[in-house]
Each structure stands twice: as C-alpha cells, then as structure tokens.
mmCIF file of C-alpha atoms and ligand atoms in Angstrom:
data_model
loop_
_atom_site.group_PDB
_atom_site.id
_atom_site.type_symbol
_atom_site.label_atom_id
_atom_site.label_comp_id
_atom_site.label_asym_id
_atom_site.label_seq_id
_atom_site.Cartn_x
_atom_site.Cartn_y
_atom_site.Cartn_z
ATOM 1 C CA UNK A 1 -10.746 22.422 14.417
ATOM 2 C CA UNK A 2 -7.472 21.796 14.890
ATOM 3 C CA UNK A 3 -6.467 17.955 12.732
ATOM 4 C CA UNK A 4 -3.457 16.377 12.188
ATOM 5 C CA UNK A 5 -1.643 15.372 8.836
ATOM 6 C CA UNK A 6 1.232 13.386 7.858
ATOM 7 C CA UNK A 7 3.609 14.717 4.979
ATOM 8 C CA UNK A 8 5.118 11.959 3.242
ATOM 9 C CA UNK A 9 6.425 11.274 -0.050
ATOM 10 C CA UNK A 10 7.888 8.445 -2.526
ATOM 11 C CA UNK A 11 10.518 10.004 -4.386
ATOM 12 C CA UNK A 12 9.851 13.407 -4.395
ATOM 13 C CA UNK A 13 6.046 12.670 -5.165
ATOM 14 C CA UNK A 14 4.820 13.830 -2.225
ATOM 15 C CA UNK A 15 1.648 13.738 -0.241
ATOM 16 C CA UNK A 16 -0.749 15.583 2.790
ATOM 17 C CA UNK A 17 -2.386 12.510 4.771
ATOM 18 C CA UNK A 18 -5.526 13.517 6.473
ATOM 19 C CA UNK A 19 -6.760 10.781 8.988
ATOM 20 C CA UNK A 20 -10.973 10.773 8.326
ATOM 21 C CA UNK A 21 -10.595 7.048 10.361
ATOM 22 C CA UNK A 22 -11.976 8.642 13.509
ATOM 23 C CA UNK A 23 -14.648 11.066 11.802
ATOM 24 C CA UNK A 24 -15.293 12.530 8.601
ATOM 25 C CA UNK A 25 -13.094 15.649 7.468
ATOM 26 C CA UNK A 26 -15.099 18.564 5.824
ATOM 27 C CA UNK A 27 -13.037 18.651 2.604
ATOM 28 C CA UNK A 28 -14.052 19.786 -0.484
ATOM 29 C CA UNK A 29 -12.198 20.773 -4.051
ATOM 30 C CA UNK A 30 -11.592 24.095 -4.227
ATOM 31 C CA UNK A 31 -10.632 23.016 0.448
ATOM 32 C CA UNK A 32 -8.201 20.394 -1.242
ATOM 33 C CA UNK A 33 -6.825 22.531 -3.547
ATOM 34 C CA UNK A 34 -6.285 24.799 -1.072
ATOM 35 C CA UNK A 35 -4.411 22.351 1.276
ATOM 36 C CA UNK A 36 -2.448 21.565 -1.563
ATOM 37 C CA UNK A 37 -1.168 25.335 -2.634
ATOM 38 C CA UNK A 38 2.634 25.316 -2.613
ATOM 39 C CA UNK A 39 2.421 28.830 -0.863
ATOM 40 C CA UNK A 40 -0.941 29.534 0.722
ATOM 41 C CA UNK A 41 -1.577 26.236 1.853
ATOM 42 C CA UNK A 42 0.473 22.898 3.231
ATOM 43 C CA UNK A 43 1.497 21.971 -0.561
ATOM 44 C CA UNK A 44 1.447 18.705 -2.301
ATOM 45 C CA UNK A 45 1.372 16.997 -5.720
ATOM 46 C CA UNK A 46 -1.954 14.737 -4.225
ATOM 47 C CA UNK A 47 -3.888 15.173 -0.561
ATOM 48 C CA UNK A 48 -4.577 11.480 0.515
ATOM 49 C CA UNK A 49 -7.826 10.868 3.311
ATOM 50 C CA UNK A 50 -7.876 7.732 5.627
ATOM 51 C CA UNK A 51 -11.102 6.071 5.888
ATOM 52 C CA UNK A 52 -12.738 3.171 8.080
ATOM 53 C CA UNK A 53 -11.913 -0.356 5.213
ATOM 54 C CA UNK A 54 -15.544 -1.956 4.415
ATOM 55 C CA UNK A 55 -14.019 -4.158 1.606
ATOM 56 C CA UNK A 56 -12.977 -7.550 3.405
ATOM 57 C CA UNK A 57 -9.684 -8.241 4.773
ATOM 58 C CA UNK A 58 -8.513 -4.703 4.166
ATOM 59 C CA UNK A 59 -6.847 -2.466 6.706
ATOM 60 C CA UNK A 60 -7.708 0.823 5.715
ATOM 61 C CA UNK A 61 -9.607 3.139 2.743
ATOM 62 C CA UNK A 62 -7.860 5.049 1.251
ATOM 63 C CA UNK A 63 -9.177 8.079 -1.506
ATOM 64 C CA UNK A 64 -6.851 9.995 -3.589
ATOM 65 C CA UNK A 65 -6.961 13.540 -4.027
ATOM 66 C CA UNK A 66 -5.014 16.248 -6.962
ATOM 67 C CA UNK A 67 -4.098 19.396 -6.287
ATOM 68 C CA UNK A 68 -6.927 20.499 -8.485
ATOM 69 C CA UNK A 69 -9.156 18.939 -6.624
ATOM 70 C CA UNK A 70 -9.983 15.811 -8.646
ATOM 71 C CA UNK A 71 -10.430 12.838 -7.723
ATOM 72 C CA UNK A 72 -7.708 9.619 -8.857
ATOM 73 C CA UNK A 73 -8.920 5.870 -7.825
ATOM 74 C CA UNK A 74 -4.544 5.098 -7.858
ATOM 75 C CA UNK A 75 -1.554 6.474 -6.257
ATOM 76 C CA UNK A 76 1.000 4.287 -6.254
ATOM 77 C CA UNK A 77 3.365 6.001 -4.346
ATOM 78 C CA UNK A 78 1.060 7.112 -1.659
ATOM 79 C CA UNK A 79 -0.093 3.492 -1.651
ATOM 80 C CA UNK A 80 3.624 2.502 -0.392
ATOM 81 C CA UNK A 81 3.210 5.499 2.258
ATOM 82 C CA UNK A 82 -0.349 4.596 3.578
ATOM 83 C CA UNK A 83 1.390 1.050 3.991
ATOM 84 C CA UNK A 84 4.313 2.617 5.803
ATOM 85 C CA UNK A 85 2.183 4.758 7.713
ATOM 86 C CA UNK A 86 0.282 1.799 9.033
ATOM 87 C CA UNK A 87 3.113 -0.428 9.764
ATOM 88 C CA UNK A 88 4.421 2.731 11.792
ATOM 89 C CA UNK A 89 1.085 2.575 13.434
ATOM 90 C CA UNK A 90 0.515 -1.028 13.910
ATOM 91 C CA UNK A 91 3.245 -2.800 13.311
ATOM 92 C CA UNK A 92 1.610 -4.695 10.550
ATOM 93 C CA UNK A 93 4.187 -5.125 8.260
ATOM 94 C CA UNK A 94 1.449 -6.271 5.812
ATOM 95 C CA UNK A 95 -1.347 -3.946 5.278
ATOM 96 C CA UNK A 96 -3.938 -3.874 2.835
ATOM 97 C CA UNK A 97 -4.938 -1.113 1.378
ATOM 98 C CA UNK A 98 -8.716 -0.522 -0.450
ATOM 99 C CA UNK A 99 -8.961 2.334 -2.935
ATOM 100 C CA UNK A 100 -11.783 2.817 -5.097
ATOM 101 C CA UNK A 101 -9.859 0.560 -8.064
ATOM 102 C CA UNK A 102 -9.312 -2.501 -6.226
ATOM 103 C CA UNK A 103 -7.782 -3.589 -2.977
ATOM 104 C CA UNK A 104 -4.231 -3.426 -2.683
ATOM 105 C CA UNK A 105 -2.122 -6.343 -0.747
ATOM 106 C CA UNK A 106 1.279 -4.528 0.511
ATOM 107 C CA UNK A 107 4.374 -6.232 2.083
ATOM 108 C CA UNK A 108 7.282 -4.277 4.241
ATOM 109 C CA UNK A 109 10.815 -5.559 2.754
ATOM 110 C CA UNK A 110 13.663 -6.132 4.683
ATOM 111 C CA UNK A 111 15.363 -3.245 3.773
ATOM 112 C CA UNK A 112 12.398 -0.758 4.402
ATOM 113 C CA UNK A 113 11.102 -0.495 0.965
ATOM 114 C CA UNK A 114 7.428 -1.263 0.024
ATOM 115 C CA UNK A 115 6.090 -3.533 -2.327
ATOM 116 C CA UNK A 116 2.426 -2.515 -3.189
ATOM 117 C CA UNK A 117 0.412 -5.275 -5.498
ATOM 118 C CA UNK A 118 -1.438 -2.742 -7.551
ATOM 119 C CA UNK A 119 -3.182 -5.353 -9.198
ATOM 120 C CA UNK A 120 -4.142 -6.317 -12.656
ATOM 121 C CA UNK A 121 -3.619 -3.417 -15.697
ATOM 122 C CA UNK A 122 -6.847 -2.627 -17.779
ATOM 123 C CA UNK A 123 -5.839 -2.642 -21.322
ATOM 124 C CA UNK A 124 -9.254 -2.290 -22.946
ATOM 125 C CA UNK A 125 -10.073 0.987 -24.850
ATOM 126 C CA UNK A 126 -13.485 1.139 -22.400
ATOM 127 C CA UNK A 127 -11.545 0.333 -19.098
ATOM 128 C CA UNK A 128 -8.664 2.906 -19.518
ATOM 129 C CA UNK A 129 -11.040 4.909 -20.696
ATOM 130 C CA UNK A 130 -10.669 6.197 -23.863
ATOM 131 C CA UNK A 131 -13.467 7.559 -25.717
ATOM 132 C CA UNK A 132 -13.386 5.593 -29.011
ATOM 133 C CA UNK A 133 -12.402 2.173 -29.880
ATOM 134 C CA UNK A 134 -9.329 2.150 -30.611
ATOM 135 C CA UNK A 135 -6.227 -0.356 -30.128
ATOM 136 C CA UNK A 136 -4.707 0.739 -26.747
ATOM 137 C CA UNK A 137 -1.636 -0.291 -28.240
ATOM 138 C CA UNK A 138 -1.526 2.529 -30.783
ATOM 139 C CA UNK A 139 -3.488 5.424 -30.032
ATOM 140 C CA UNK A 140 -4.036 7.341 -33.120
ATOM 141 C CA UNK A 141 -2.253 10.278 -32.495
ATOM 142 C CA UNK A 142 1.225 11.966 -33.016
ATOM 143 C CA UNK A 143 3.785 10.029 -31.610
ATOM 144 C CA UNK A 144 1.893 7.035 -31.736
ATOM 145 C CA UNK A 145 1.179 6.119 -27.842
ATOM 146 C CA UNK A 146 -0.280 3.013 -25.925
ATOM 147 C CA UNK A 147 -2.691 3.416 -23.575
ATOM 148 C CA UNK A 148 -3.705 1.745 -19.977
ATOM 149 C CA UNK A 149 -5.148 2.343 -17.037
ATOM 150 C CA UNK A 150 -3.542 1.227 -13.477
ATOM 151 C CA UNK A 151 -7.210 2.183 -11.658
ATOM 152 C CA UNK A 152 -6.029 5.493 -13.198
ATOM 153 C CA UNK A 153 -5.759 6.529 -17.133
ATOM 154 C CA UNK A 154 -2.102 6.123 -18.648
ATOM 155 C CA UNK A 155 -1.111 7.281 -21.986
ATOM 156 C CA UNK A 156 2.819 6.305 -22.747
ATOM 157 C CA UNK A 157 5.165 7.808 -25.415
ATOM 158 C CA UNK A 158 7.872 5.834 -26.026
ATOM 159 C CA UNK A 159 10.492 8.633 -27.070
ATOM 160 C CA UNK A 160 14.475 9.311 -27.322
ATOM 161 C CA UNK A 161 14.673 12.334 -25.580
ATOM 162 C CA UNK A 162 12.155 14.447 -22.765
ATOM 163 C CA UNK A 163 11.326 17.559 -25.487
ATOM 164 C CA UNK A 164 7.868 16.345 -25.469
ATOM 165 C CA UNK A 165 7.568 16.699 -22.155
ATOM 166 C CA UNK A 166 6.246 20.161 -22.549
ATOM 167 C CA UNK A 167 3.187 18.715 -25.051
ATOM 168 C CA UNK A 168 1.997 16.961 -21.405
ATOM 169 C CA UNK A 169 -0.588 19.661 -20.800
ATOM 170 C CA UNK A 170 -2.738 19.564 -24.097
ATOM 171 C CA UNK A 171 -2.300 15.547 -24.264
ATOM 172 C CA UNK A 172 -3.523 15.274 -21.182
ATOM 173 C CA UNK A 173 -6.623 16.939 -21.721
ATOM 174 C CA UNK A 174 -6.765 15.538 -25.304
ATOM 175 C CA UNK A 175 -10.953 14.483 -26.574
ATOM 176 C CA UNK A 176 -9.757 11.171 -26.737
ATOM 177 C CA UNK A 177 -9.296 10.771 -23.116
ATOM 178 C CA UNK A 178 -12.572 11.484 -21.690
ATOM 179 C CA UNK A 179 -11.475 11.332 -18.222
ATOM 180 C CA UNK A 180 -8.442 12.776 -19.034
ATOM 181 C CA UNK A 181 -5.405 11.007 -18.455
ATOM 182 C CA UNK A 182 -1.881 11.016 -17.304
ATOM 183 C CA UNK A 183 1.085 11.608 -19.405
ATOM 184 C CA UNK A 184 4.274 8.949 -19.497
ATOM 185 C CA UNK A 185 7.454 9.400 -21.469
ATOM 186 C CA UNK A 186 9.751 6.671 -21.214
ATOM 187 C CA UNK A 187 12.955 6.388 -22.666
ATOM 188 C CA UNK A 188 13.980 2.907 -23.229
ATOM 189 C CA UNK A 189 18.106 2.614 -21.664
ATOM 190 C CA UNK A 190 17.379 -1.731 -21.960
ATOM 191 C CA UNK A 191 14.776 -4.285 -21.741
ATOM 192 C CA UNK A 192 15.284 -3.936 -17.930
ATOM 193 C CA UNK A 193 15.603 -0.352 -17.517
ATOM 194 C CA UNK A 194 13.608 2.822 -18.338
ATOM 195 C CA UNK A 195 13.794 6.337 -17.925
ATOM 196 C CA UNK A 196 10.605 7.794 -17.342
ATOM 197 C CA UNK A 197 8.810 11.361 -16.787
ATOM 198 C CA UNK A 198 5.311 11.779 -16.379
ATOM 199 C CA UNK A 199 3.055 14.670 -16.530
ATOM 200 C CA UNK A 200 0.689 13.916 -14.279
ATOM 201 C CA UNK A 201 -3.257 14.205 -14.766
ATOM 202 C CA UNK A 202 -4.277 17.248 -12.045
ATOM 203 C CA UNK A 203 -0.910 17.974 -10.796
ATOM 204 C CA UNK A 204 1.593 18.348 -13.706
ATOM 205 C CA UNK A 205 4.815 17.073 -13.552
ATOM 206 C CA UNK A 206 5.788 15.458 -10.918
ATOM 207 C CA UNK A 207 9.298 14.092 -9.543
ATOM 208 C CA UNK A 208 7.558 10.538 -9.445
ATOM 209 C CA UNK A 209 4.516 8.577 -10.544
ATOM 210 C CA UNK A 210 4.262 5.133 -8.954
ATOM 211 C CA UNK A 211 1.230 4.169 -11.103
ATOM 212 C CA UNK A 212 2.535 5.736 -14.359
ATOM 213 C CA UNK A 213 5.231 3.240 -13.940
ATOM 214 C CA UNK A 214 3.429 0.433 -13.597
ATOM 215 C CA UNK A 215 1.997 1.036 -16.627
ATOM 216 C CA UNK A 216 4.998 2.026 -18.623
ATOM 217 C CA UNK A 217 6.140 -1.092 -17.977
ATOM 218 C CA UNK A 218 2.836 -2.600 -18.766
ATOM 219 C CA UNK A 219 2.828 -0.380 -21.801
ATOM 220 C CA UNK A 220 6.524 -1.680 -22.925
ATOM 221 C CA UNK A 221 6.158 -5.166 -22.346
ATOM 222 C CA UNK A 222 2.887 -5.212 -24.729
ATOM 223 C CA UNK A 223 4.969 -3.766 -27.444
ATOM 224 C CA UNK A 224 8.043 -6.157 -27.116
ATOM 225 C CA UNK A 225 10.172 -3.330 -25.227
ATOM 226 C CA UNK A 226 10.619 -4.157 -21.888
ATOM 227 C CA UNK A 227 11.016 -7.321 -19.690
ATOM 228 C CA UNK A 228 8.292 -8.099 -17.197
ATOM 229 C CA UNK A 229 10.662 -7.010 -14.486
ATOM 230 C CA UNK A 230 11.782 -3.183 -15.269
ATOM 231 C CA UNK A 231 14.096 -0.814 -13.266
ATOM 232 C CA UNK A 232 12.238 2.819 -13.674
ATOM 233 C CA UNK A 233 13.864 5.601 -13.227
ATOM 234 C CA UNK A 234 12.527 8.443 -12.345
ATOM 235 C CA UNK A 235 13.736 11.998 -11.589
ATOM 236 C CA UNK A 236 13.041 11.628 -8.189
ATOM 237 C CA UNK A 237 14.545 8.157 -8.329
ATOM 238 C CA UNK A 238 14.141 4.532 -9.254
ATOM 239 C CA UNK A 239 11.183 1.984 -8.663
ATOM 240 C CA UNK A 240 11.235 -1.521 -9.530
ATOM 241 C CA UNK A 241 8.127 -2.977 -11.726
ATOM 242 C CA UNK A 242 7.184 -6.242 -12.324
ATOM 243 C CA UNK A 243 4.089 -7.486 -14.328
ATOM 244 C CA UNK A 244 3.356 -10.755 -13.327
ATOM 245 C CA UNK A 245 2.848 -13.511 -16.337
ATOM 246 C CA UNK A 246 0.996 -15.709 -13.138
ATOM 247 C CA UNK A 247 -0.997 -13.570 -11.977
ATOM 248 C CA UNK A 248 -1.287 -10.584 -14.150
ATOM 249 C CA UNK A 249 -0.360 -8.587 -11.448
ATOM 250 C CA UNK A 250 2.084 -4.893 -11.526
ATOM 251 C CA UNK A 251 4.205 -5.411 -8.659
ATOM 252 C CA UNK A 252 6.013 -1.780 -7.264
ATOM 253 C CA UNK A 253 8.785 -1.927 -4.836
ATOM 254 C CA UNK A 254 9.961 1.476 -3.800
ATOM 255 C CA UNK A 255 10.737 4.092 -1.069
ATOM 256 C CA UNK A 256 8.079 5.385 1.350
ATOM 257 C CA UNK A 257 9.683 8.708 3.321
ATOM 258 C CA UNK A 258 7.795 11.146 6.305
ATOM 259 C CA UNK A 259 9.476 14.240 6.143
ATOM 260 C CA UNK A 260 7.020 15.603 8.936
ATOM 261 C CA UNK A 261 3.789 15.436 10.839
ATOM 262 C CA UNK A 262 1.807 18.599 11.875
ATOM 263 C CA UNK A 263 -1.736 19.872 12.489
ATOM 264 C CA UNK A 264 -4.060 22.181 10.479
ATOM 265 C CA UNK A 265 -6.917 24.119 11.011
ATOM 266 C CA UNK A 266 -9.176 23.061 8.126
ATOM 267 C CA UNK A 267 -11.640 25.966 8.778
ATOM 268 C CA UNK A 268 -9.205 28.340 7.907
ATOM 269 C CA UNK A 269 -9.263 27.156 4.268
ATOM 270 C CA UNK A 270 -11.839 28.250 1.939
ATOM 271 C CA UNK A 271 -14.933 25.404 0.935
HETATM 272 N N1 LIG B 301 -2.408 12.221 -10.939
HETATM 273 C C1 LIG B 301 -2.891 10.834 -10.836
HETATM 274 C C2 LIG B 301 -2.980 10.405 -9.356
HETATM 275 C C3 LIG B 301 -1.618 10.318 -8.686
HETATM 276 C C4 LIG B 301 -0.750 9.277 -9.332
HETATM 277 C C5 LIG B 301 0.723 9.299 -8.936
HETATM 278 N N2 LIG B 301 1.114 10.295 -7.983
HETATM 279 C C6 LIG B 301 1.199 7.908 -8.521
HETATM 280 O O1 LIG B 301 2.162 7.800 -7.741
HETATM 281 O O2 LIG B 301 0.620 6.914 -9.041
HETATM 282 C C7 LIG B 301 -4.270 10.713 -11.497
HETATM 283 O O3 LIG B 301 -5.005 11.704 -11.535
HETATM 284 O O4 LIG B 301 -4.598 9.601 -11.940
#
C-alpha cells in the first residue's frame, strides 16, 4: 500500500507528513518509530498525520507524532508547515489548524513566512503538568527552572552558556514531570533576543523547537527577562515570539520549507 508523504521542516526541525484525510493510515509506535529511523526508515525528529477537522471553522486535524513513538498535542514548527502545506494545496492563505491542545488560527505573510497563533500558555503546576504543586516559576531543582506548557510540557533554564545541554536527557525524564517534558536553555543576548537550545521530549535535540520557544519567551517574560516580543534564535535559525498582553496569545512567525515529497509502503514497516 503504496502512500504518499511530504518531508518538510522549520529550521532544521523536520517532519514526515502522512495524509490520513482520505482514509485512516495503519500506524502504530514502534510503525512511527520506524518511519522515523534516520537509517532504516524515512527519518524525522516528529511524523505528523492529516486528519478530516471536526472542531468548527478548522481546516484540517492535525496529530503529532516523536520518533519514539509518543504522542505531543504541539508542534509548532510543523504547525507553520501543515499551514504551508495547505495554502500549497488550497490556496488558503489562512488555514486553521486543530490539534488535540486547541485550534490554531495561521496567517501566510507577505514574505512567505508563517505566523501560527498557538494560543494561550498554561502556567499552572496541574496544566503543564507537573506532578506537585509547585510555583512554575521556580521549579525546585538545580538550576532553578520555570515551567509551562504550550499544549506540550516546557521546562526552561535560563543559563550563560549550553554545558547543560548534555543534563537534557535525565531532566527530561525527571519524577517531577509526570508526562515528561521538554528541555529549553536559553541564553539571554537582550530583552528582545534569546539564544535558545532545546532537548526535546521523544526526540532529543533538535535544530529547532517552535513550541519550546514560545514558551521561553513565555518563561522570560514571567521572570522580568524578556520583552513580550522576542527574537529566538535557534541553531537551526531564528523565530520571532510574541506573547500577547490582549489576548494572552504566543504568536510564532517563522520559516516553513518542503525539501521533498515521496511515497512509502507502510506495510513494509514493522507494527
Ligand atoms: N517533542 C515535542 C513535540 C515537538 C515539538 C517541537 N518540534 C516544536 O516545534 O514545537 C513534545 O513531545 O512535546
């Protein structure tokens, strides 16, 4: 059963899109992880499925997918190529996009980046999750983190340098992140500009993480770091972030790239 996919990436971060909108897809985990095998299978930091939208208004469902096989309800960089995808598609220069965290308005900018609303941040110990109550603010452990979730758990270290980069693996899968979470570092260059690397929950590190920026930011502004309009960069380049004192909103403008379409034969990967 020969389907086609869509290999796409923001910044490096890159992506398998599987098109379900036409029939379901027999994925699994251990299929996904599969897909997602740098050498035995397509290779990907997350596999993203298309679905029919039931939530109103919205153009499309979209589910997440790590290369472990676990699921994430946000990807903000896939979010900007699932918009690209469909104004590629449709022409709709305005898609929106429901995940399992919320439904996501998206707008085309003149100059071919994509702005993805990714909604309000959850700040609450309970929302991020985290599995005590604790101030998200200052997460009791070393190196004194805050903590929120974009639709997806976000722990951020603000630090001066990247060597604890290499701690990402045990702090993600750290007791007090019963869902586990994924890992920021930011490096704070101004009020308007951070450096940030982020293990990522699933996947490791990545060379992007839309939705780890969004709540850097989020993360910085709460402690008096940041302005509510940030420059991130990242190694695979830079997004721009805005939290929105209005609306509450994170607002992530950024690059949305194909590097190539194909087909697969998904019964030639194990279930
Ligand atoms: N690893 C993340 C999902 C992908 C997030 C990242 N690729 C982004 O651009 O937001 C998680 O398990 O929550």
């Amino acid at each position: 059963m020969l389907t086609s996919f869509y290999k796409m990436h923001g910044l490096g971060n890159d992506f398998v899109i599987l098109d379900a909108r036409i029939g379901a897809l027999p994925l699994t985990p251990d299929r996904i992880a599969a897909l997602a095998h740098r050498r035995r299978g397509i290779g990907c930091d997350q596999l993203v499925t298309l679905h029919p939208p039931v939530a109103p208004g919205a153009d499309v469902f979209v589910r997440f997918f790590n290369p472990d096989g676990s699921e994430a309800g946000a990807c903000g960089n896939a979010s900007r190529c699932v918009a690209d995808l469909v104004w590629r598609q449709t022409g709709n220069a305005t898609p929106v996009l429901q995940t399992s965290a919320g439904v996501l308005p998206t707008r085309r900018e003149p100059d071919g980046q994509v702005t993805v609303d990714m909604g309000a941040p959850r700040i609450h110990w309970q929302e991020v999750p985290l599995a005590a109550a604790v101030d998200t603010l200052h997460l009791p452990l070393p190196g004194d983190p805050a903590a929120a979730s974009m639709g997806n758990p976000h722990a951020t270290f603000f630090v001066p340098d990247f060597a604890m980069l290499a701690q990402g693996a045990a702090l993600e899968h750290n007791p007090i992140f019963p869902d586990r979470a994924n890992i920021g570092f930011a490096r704070m260059d101004s009020p308007e500009r951070m450096r940030l690397k982020v293990h990522e929950r699933g996947a490791g590190v990545t060379e992007a993480c839309g939705s780890g920026a969004c709540a850097a930011v989020v993360n910085a502004v709460r402690r008096g770091l940041a302005a509510r309009t940030c420059t991130v960069e990242l190694d695979g380049g830079t997004l721009r972030i805005t939290w929105s004192e209005q609306t509450n909103h994170v607002l992530m403008t950024g690059p949305a790239t194909t590097a190539f379409e194909g087909t697969v034969d998904l019964a030639a990967y194990p279930q």
